[in-house]
Short mmCIF file of C-alpha atoms in Angstrom, two decimals:
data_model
loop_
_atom_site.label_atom_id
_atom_site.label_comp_id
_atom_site.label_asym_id
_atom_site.label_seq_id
_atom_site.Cartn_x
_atom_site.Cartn_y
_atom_site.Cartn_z
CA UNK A 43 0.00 0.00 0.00
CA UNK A 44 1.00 3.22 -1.05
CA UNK A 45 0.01 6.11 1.56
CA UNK A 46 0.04 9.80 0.65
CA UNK A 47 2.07 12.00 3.16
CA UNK A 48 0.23 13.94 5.57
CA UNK A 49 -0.38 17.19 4.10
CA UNK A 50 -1.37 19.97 6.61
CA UNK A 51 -3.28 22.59 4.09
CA UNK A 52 -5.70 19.90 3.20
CA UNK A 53 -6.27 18.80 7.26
CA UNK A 54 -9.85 19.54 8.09
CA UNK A 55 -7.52 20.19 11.40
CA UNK A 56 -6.20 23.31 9.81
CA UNK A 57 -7.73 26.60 9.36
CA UNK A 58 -5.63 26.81 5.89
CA UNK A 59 -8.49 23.91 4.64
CA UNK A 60 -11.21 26.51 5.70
CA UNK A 61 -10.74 29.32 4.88
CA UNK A 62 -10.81 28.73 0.87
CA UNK A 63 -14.41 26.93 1.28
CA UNK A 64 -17.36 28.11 -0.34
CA UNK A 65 -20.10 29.43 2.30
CA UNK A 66 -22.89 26.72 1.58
CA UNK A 67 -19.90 24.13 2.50
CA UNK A 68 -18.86 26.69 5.81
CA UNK A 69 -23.07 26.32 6.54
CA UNK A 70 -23.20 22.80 6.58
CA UNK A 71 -20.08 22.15 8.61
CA UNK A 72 -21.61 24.89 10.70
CA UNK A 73 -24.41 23.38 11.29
CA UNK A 74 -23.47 19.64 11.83
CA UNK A 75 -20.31 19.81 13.55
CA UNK A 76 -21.50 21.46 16.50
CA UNK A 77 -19.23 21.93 19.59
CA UNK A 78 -16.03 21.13 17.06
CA UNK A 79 -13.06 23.07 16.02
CA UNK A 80 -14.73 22.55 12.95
CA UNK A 81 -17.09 24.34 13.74
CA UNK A 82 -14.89 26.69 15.08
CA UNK A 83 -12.80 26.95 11.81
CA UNK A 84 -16.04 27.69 10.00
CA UNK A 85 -17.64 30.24 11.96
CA UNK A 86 -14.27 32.20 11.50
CA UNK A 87 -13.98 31.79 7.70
CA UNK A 88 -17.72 32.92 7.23
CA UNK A 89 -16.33 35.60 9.24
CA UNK A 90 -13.71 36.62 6.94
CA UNK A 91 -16.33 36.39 4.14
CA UNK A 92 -18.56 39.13 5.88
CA UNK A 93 -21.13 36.74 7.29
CA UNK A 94 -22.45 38.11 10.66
CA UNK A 95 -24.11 35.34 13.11
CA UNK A 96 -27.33 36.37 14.42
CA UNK A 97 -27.83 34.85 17.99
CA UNK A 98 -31.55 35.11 18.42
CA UNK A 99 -32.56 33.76 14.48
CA UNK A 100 -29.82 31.50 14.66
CA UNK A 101 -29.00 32.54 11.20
CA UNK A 102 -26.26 33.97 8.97
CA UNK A 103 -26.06 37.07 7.01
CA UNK A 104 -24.23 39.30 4.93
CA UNK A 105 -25.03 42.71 3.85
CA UNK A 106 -26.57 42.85 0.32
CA UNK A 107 -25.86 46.35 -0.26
CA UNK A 108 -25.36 49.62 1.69
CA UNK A 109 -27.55 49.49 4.56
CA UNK A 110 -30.37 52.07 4.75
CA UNK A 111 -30.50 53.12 8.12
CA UNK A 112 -27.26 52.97 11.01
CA UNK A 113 -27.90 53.72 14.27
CA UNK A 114 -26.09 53.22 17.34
CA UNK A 115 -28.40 50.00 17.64
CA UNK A 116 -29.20 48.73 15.07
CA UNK A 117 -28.80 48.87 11.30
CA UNK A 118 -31.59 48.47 8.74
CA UNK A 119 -31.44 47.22 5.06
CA UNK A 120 -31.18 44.15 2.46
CA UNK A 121 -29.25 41.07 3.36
CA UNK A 122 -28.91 37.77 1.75
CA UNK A 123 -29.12 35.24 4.46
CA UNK A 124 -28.88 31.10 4.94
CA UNK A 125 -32.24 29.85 5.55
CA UNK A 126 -31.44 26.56 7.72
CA UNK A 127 -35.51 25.27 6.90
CA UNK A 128 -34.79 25.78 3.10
CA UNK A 129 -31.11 25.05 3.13
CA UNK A 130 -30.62 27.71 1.03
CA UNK A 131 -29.62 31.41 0.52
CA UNK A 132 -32.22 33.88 0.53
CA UNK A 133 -32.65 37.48 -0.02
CA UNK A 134 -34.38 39.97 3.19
CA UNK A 135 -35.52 43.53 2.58
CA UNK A 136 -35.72 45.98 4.88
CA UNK A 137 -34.32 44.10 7.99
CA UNK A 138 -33.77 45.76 10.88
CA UNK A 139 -30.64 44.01 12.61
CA UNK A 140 -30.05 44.86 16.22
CA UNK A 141 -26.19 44.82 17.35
CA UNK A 142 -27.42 43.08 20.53
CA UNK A 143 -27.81 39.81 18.55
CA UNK A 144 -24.70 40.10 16.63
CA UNK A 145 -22.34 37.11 17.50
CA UNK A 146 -19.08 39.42 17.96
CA UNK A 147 -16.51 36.22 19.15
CA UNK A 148 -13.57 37.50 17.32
CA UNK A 149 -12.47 34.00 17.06
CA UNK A 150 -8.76 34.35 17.61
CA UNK A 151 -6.83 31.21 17.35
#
C-alpha cells in the first residue's frame, strides 16, 4: 500500500483547509459539527467572508448592499441570508438588525 504523506493545508484540522471553502460548505459544517473546532474553523472563515451570526434567528447574514438606516443599535437594510428550513440562501428587505444579537466572538486562534 502506497500512503500519501500527511499534508497539513488539506487537514480539516487546519484553518488553511477553511478558509478557501465556499459558504454553503462553511453552513453545513456549521451546522453539523456542532461543539467542534470545525465548527470553530467555520464560523471564522464565514467571518472573513462578511457573514455576521445572528444569535436570536440562529442565522447567517451578509449585507446585500449599503444598509439604509445605522444607528447606534441597530442597522436596517437588504441582506442575503442562509435559511437553515430551506437550506438555502435567501434574499431579506428591509431588515432591521439589532447589534445586541450580533455574535461578535472574534475567534482568535
Amino acid at each position: 500500500h502506497h500512503y500519501h504523506s500527511y499534508d497539513p493545508k488539506h487537514s480539516f484540522d487546519s484553518y488553511e483547509y477553511f478558509k478557501n471553502l465556499v459558504p454553503d460548505t462553511l453552513f453545513f459544517i456549521f451546522y453539523f459539527y456542532e461543539g467542534t473546532k470545525a465548527q470553530y474553523y467555520a464560523a471564522k472563515a464565514l467571518k472573513e467572508q462578511h457573514w455576521r451570526f445572528h444569535k436570536k434567528v440562529k442565522m447567517w447574514f451578509q449585507r446585500y448592499d449599503k444598509p439604509k438606516e445605522i444607528v447606534e443599535s441597530h442597522e436596517t437594510g437588504t441582506y442575503v441570508y442562509f435559511d437553515t428550513d430551506l437550506w438555502q440562501q435567501r434574499t431579506k428587505e428591509d431588515f432591521k438588525f439589532e447589534y445586541k444579537f450580533l455574535e461578535e466572538n472574534t475567534l482568535d486562534d
